mmCIF file of C-alpha atoms in Angstrom:
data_model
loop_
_atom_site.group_PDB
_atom_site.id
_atom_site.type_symbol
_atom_site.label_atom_id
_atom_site.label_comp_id
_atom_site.label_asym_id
_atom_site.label_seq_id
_atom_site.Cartn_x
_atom_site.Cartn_y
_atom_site.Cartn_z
ATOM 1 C CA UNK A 28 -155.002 -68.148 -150.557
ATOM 2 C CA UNK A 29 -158.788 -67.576 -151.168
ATOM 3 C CA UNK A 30 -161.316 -64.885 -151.989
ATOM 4 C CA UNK A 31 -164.827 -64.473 -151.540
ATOM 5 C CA UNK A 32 -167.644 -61.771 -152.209
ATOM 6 C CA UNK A 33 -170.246 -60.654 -150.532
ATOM 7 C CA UNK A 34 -173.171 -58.116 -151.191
ATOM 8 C CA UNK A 35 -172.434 -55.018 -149.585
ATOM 9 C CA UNK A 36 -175.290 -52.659 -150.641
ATOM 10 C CA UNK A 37 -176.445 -50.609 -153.498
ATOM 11 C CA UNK A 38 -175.101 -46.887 -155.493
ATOM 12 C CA UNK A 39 -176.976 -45.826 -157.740
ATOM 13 C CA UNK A 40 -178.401 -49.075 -158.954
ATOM 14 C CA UNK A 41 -175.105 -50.871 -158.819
ATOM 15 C CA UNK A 42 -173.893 -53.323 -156.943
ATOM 16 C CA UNK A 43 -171.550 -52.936 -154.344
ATOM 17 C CA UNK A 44 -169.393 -56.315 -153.219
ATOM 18 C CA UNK A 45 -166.954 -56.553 -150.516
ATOM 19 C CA UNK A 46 -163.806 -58.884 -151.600
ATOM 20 C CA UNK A 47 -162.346 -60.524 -148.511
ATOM 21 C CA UNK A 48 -158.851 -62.317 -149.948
ATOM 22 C CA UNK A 49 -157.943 -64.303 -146.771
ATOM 23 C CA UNK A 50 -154.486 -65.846 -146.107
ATOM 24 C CA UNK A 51 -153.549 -69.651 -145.166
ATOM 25 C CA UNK A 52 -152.453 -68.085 -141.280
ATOM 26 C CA UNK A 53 -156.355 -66.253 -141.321
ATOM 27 C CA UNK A 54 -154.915 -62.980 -141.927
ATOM 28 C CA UNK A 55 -156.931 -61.176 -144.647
ATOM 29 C CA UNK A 56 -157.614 -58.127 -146.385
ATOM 30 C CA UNK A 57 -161.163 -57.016 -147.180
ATOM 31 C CA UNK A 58 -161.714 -54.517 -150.503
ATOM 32 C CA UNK A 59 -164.748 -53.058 -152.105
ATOM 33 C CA UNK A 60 -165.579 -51.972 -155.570
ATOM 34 C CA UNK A 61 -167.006 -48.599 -154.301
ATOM 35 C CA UNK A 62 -164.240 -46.612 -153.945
ATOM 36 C CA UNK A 63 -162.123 -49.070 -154.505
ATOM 37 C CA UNK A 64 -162.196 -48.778 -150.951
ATOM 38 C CA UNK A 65 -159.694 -51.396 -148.217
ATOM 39 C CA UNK A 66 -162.452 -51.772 -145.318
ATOM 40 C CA UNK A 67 -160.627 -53.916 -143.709
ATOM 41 C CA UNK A 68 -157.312 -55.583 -142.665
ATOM 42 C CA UNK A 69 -157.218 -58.455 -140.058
ATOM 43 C CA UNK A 70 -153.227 -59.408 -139.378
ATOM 44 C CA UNK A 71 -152.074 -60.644 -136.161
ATOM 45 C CA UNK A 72 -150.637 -59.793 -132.798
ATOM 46 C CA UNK A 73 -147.123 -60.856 -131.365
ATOM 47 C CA UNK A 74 -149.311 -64.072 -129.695
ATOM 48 C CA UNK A 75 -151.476 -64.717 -132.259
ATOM 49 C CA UNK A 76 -154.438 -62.916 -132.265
ATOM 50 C CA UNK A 77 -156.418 -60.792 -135.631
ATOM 51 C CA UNK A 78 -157.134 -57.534 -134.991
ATOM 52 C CA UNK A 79 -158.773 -55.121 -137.902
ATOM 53 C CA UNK A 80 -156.440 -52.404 -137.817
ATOM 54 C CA UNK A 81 -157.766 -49.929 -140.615
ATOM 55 C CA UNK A 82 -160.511 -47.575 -139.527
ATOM 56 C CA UNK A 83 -164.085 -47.617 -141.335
ATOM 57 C CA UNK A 84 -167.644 -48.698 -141.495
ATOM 58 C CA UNK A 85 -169.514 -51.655 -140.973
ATOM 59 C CA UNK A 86 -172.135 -50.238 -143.656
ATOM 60 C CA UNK A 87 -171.974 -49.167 -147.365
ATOM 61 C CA UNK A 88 -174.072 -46.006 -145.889
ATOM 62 C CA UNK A 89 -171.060 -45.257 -143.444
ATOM 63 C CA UNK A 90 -168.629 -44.584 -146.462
ATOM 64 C CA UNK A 91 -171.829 -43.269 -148.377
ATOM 65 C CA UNK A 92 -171.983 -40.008 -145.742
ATOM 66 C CA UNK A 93 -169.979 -37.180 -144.719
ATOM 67 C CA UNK A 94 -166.307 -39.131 -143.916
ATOM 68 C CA UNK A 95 -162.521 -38.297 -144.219
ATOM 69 C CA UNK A 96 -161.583 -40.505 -147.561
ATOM 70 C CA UNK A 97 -161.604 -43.657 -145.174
ATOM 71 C CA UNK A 98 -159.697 -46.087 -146.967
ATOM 72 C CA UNK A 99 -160.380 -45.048 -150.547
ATOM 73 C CA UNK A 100 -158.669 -44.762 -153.875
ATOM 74 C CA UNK A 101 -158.099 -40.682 -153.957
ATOM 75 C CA UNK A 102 -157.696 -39.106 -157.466
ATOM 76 C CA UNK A 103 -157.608 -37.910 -160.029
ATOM 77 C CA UNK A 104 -155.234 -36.138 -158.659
ATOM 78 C CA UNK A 105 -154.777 -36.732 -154.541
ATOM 79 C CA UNK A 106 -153.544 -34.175 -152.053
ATOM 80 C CA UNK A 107 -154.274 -30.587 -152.855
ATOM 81 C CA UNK A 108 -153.973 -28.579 -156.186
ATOM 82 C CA UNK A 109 -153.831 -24.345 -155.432
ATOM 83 C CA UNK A 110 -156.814 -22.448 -156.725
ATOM 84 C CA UNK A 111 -158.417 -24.776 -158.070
ATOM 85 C CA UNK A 112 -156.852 -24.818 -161.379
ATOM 86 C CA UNK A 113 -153.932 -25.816 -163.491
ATOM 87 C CA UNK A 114 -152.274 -24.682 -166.914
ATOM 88 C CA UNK A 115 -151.087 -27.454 -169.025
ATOM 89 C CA UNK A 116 -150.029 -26.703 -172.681
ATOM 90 C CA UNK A 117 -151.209 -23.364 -172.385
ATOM 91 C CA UNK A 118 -154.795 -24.297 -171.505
ATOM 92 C CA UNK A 119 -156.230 -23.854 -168.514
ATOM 93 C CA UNK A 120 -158.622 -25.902 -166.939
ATOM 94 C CA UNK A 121 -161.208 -24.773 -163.479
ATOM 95 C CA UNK A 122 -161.537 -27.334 -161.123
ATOM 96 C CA UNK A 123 -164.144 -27.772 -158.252
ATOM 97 C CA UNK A 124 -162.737 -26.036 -154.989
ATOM 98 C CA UNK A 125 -163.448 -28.098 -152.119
ATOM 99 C CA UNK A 126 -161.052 -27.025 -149.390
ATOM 100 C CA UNK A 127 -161.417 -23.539 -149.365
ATOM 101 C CA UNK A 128 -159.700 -21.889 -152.914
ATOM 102 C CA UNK A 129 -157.981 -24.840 -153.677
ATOM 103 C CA UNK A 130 -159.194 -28.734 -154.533
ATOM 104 C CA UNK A 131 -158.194 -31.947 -152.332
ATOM 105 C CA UNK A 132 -158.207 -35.587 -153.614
ATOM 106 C CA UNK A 133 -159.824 -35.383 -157.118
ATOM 107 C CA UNK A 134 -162.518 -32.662 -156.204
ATOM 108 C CA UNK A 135 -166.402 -33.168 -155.316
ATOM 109 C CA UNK A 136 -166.973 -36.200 -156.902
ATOM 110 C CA UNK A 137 -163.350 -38.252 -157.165
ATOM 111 C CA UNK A 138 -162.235 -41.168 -157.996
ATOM 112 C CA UNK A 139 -163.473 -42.425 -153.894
ATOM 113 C CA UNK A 140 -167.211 -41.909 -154.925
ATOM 114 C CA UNK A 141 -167.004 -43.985 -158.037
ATOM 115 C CA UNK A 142 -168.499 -47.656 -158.795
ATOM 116 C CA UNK A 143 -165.095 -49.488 -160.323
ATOM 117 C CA UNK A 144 -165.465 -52.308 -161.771
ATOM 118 C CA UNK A 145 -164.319 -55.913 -159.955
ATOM 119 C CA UNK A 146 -162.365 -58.754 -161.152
ATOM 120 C CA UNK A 147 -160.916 -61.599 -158.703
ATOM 121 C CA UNK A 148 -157.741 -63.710 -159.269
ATOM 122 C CA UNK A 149 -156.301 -66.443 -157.123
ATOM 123 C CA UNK A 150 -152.844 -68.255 -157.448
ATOM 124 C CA UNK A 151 -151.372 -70.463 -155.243
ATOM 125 C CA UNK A 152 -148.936 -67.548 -152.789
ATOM 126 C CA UNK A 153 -151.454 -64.744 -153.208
ATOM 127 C CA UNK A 154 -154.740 -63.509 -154.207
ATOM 128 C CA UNK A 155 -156.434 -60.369 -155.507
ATOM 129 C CA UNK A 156 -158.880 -58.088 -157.027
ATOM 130 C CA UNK A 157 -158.542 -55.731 -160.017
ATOM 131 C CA UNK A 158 -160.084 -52.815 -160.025
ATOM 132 C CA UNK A 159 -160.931 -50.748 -163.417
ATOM 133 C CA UNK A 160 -162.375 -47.374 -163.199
ATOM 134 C CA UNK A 161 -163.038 -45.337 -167.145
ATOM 135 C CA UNK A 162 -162.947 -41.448 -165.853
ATOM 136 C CA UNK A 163 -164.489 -39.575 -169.076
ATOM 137 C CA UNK A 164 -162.853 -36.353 -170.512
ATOM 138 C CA UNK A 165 -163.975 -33.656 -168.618
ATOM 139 C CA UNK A 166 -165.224 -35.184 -165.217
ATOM 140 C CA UNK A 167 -164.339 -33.059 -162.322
ATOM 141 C CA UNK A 168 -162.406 -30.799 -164.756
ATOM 142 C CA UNK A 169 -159.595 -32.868 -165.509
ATOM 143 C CA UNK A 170 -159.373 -33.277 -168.874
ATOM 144 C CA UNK A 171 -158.764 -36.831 -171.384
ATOM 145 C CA UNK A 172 -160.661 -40.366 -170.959
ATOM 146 C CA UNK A 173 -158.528 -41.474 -168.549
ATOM 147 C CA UNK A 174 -158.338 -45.646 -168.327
ATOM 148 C CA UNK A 175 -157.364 -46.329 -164.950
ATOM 149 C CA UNK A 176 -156.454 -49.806 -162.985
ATOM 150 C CA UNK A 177 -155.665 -50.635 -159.489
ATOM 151 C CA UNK A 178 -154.852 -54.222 -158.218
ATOM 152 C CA UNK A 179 -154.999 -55.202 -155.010
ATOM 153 C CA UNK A 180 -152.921 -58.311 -154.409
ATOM 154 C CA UNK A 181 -152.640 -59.827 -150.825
ATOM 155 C CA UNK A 182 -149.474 -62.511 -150.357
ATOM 156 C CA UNK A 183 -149.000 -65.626 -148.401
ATOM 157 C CA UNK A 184 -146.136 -63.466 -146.968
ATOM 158 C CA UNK A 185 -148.503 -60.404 -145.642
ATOM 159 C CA UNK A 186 -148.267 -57.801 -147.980
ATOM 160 C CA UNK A 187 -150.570 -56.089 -149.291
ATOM 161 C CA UNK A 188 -149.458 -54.939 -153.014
ATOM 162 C CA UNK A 189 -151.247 -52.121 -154.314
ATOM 163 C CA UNK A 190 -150.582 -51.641 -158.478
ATOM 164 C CA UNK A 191 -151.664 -49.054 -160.049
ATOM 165 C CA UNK A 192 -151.826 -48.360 -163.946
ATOM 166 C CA UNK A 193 -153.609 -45.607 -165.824
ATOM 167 C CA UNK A 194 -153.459 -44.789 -169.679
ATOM 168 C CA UNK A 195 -154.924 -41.035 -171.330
ATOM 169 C CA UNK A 196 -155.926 -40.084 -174.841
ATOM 170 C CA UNK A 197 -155.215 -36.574 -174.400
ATOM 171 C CA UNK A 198 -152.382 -34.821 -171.920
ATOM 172 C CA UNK A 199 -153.824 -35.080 -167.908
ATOM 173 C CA UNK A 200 -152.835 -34.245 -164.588
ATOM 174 C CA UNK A 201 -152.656 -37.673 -162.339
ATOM 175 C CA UNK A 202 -151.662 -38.177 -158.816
ATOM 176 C CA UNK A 203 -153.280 -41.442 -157.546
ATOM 177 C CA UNK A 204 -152.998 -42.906 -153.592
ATOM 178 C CA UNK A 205 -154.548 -44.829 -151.521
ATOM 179 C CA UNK A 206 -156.052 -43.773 -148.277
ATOM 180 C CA UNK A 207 -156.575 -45.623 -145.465
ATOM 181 C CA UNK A 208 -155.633 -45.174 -142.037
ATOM 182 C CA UNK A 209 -154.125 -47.433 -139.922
ATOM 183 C CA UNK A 210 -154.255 -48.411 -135.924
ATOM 184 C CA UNK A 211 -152.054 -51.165 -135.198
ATOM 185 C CA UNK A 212 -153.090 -51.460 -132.045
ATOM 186 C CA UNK A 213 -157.055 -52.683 -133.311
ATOM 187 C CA UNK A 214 -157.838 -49.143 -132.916
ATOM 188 C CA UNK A 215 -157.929 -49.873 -129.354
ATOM 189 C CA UNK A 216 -156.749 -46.538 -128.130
ATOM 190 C CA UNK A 217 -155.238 -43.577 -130.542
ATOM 191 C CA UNK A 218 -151.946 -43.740 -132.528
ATOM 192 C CA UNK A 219 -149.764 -41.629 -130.335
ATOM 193 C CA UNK A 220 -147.512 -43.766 -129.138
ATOM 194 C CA UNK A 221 -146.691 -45.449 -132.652
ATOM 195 C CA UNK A 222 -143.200 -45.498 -133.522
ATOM 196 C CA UNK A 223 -142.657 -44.527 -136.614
ATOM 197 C CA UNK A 224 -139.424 -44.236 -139.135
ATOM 198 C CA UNK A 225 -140.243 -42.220 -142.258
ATOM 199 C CA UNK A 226 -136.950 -42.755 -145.152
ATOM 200 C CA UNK A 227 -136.811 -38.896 -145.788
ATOM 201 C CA UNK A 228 -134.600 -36.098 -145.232
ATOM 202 C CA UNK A 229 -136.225 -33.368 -146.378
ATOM 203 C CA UNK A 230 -139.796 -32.234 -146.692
ATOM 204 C CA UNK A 231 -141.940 -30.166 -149.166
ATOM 205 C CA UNK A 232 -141.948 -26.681 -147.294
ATOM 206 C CA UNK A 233 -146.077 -25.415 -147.060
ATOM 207 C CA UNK A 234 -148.054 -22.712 -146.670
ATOM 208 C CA UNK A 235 -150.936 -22.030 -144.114
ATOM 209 C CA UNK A 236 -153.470 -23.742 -146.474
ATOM 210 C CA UNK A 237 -150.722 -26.451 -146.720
ATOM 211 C CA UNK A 238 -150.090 -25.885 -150.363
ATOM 212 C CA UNK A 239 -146.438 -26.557 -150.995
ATOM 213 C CA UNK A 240 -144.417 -23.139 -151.417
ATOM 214 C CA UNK A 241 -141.776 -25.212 -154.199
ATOM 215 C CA UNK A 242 -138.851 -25.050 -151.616
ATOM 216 C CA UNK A 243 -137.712 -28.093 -149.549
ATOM 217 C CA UNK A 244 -137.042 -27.735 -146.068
ATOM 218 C CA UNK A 245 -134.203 -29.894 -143.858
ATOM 219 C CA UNK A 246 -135.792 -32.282 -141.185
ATOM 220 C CA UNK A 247 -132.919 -32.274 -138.898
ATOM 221 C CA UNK A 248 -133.622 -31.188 -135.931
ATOM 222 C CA UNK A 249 -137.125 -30.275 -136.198
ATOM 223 C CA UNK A 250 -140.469 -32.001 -135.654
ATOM 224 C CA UNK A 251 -140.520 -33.582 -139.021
ATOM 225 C CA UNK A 252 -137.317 -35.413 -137.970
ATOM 226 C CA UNK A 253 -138.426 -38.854 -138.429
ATOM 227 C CA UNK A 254 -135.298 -40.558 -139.807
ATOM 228 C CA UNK A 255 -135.020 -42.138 -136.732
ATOM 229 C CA UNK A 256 -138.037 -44.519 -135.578
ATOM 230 C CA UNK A 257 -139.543 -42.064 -132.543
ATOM 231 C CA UNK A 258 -143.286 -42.036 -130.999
ATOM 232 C CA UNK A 259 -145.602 -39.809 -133.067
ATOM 233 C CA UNK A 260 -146.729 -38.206 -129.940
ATOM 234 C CA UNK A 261 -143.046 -36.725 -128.999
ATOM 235 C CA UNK A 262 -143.243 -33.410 -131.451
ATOM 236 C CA UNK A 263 -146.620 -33.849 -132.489
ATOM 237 C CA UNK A 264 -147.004 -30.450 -130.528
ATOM 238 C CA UNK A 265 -144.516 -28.931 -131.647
ATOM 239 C CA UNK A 266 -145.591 -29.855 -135.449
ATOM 240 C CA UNK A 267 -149.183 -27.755 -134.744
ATOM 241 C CA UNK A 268 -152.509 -29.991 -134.907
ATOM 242 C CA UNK A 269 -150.481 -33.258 -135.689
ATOM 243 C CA UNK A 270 -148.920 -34.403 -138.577
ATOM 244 C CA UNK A 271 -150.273 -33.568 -142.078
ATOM 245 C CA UNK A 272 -146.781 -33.194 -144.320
ATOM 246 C CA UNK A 273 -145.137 -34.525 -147.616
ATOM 247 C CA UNK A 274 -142.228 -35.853 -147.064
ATOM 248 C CA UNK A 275 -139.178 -36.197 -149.785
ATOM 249 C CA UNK A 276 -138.061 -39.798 -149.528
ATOM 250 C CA UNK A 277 -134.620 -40.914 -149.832
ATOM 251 C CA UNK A 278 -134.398 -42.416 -153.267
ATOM 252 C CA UNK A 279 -131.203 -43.420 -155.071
ATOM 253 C CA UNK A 280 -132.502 -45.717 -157.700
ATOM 254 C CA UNK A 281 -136.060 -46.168 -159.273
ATOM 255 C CA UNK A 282 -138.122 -49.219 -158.083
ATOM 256 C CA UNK A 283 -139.494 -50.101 -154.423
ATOM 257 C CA UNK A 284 -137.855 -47.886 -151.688
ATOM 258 C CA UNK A 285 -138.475 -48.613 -148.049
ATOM 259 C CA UNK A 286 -140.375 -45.581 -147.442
ATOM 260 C CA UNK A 287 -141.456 -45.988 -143.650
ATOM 261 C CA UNK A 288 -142.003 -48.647 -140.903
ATOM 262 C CA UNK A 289 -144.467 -48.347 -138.044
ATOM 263 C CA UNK A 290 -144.159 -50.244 -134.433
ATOM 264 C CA UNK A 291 -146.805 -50.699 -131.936
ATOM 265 C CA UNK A 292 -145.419 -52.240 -128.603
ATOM 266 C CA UNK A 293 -148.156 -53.470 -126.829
ATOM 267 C CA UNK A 294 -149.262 -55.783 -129.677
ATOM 268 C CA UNK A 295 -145.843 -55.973 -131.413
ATOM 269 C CA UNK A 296 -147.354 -55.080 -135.072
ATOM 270 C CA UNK A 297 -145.040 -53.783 -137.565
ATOM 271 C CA UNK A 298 -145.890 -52.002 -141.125
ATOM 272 C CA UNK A 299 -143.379 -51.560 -143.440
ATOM 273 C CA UNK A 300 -144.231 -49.187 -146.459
ATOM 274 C CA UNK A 301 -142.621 -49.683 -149.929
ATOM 275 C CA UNK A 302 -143.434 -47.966 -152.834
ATOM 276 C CA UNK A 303 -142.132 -46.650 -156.068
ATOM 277 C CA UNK A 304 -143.250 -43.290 -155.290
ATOM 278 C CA UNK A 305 -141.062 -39.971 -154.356
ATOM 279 C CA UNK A 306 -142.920 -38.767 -151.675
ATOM 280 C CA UNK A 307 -145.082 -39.532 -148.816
ATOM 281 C CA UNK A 308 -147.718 -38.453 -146.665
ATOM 282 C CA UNK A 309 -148.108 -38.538 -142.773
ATOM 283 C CA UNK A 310 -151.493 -37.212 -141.738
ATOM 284 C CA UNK A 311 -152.666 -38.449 -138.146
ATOM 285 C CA UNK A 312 -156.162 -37.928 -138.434
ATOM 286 C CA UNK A 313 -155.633 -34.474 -136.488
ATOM 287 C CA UNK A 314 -159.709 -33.655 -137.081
ATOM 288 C CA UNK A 315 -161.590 -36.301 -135.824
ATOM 289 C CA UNK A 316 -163.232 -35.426 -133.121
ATOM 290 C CA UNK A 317 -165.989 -38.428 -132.016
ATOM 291 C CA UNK A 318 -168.611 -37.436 -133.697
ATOM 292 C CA UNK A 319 -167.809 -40.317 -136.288
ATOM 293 C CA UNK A 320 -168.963 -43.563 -135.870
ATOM 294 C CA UNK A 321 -167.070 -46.294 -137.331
ATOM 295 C CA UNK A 322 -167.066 -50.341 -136.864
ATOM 296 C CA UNK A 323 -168.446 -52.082 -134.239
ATOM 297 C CA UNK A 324 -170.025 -48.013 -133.020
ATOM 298 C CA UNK A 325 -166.403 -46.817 -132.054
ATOM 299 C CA UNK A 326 -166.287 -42.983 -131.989
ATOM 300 C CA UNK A 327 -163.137 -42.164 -133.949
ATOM 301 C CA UNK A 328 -161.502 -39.266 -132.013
ATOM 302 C CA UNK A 329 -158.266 -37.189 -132.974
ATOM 303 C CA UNK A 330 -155.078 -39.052 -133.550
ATOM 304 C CA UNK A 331 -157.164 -42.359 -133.829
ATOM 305 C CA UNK A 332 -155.368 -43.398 -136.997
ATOM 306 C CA UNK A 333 -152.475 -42.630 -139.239
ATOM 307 C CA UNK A 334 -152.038 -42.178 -143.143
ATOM 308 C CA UNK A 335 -148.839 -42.824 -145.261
ATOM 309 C CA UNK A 336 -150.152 -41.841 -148.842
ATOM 310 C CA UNK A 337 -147.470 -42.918 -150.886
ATOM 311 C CA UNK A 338 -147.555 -40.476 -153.677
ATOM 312 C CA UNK A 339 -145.877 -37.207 -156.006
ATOM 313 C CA UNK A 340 -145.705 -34.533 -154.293
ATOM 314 C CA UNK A 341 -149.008 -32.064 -153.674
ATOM 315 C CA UNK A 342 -149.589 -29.148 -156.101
ATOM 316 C CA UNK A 343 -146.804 -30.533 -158.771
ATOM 317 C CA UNK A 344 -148.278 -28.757 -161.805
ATOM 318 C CA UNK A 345 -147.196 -25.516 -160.199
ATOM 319 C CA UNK A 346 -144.237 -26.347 -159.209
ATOM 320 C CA UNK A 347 -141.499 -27.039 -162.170
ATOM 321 C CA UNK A 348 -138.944 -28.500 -159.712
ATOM 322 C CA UNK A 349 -141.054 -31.324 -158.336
ATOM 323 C CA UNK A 350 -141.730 -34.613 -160.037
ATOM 324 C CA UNK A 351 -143.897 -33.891 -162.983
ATOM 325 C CA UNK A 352 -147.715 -35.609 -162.670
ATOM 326 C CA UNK A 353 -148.143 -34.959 -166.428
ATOM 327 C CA UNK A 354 -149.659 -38.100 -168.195
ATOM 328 C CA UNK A 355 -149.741 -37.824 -171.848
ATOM 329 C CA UNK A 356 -151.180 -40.053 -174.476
ATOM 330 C CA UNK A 357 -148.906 -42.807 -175.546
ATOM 331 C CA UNK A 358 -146.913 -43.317 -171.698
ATOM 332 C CA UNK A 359 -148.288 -45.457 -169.162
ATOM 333 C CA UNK A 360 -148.658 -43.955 -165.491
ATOM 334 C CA UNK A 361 -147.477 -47.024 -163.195
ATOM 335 C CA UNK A 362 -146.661 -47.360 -159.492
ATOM 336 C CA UNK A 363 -146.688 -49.962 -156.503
ATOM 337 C CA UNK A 364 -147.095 -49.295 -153.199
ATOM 338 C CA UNK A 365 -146.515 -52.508 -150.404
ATOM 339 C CA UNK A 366 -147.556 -52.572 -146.902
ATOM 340 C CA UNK A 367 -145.766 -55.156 -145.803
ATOM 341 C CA UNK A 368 -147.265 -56.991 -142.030
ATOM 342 C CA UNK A 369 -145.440 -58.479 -139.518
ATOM 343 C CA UNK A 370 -144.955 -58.670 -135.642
ATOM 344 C CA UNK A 371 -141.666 -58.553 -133.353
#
């Protein structure tokens, strides 16, 4: 396993460094400190050949501009939070609303517009970068100086391990994810045709501005049926625009759950998705429309990529029967996510 770094631009004055941790088969994973942002992941096809099969930029001023959280770290609090505000110990805090009444991924200026800083690490079966981010009391609302840490490991084995580990002097709201979107085919063609297998029964039930309502709906049976592996394309119709839905996941013990798996046939790719988390996001990109540009001056059109945002569930601090997303001073916020690589 090595790592290198390259100059990737400036924000703000600071440097901006794209970490490219490269495996001993020339699989590799590329991260930068902006965002703590994955811009890239080369793995191979059924005969061989590396693909990039993340969507993104091939400049710093691509992920600078107007785009859909390619890749990013979202937080402090990802998915959506309704009107813009929470109550927590009888104080209530305004946030910014940036999806209509309510705020998505951390606000205006979340944790995917902020300089972290980098450190690299090497051992002998894998290789990685630790990002550390300080978010001061106060910034987009949220309150508490909130130390936050996310390491990127990539394994001889081709995983991707994504660690995350945050700490709070005063009580805080935290959700953290991490949002990239994925195209095993080498975002070739769109991501209809997937197969995908999503470990969930259930799903959290939403409104028209997809905040959750606090009831769980059963997936039997209906669109969100995913328990067996099926092409995303076969009730993507039926589901409205595409896919953009928590799902519940199957857990019967705390640590790692196999949370989803993805196929592509005509290269033979397969993701797995572990994680430690309850819940689970599948958005298929269901508003890009070509007007984006991404790598090598692809137009990213609708359906071009998928997300699976391991996560708690949106809009928790409203909702007493989810999974609380309280962090208070003196506990340690800690989860790992694995996207595990492979090809049949």
């Amino acid at each position: 396993m090595k790592i290198s770094r390259t100059p990737f631009g400036q924000v703000n004055g600071s440097d901006i460094y794209l970490f490219t941790i490269t495996g001993k088969s020339g699989s590799s994973v590329t991260i930068m400190n902006y965002g703590a942002t994955v811009t890239g992941i080369h793995v191979p096809d059924v005969r061989g050949h590396l693909d990039d099969i993340v969507l993104g930029f091939d400049s710093l001023e691509g992920y600078l501009g107007d785009q859909p959280y390619m890749g990013c770290i979202c937080g402090r609090v990802a998915n959506r939070i309704a009107g813009a505000s929470f109550t927590l110990d009888n104080k209530t805090y305004a946030l910014a609303a940036n999806t209509g009444k309510n705020t998505l991924h951390g606000g205006i200026s979340g944790f995917d517009k902020k300089v972290w800083q980098a450190e690299e690490f090497v051992d002998t079966d894998e290789a990685g970068v630790k990002m550390h981010y300080l978010s001061p009391d106060g910034e987009e609302g949220f309150p508490g100086n909130l130390d936050v840490t996310v390491k990127y490991i990539y394994t001889a084995a081709n995983e991707l391990k994504i660690i995350y580990r945050a700490v709070t002097d005063r009580p805080t709201y935290l959700n953290l994810t991490n949002h990239s979107y994925f195209n095993l085919t080498g975002c070739r063609e769109d991501v209809i045709n997937h197969e995908l297998m999503i470990n969930a029964d259930r799903i959290t039930e939403l409104s028209p501005e997809l905040i959750p309502t606090g009831k769980f709906l059963e997936v039997e049976g209906t669109a969100f049926d995913f328990t067996k592996s099926k092409s995303i394309g076969t009730d993507a119709a039926a589901a409205g625009n595409g896919y953009d839905q928590n799902f519940v996941l199957n857990k019967e013990k705390d640590g790692l759950t196999l949370a989803a798996t993805v196929y592509e046939q005509v290269t033979g790719r397969v993701m797995e998705v572990f994680t430690t988390e309850p819940g689970i996001q599948l958005y298929t990109a269901n508003y890009l429309d070509g007007k984006l540009i991404g790598k090598n001056g692809l137009p990213y059109r609708k359906h071009y990529g998928l997300c699976l945002e391991t996560q708690h569930f949106p809009d928790a601090i409203h909702h007493p029967g989810f999974p609380s997303c309280v962090l208070r001073p003196g506990e340690i916020y800690q989860q790992e996510t694995i996207y595990r690589f492979k090809t049949i």
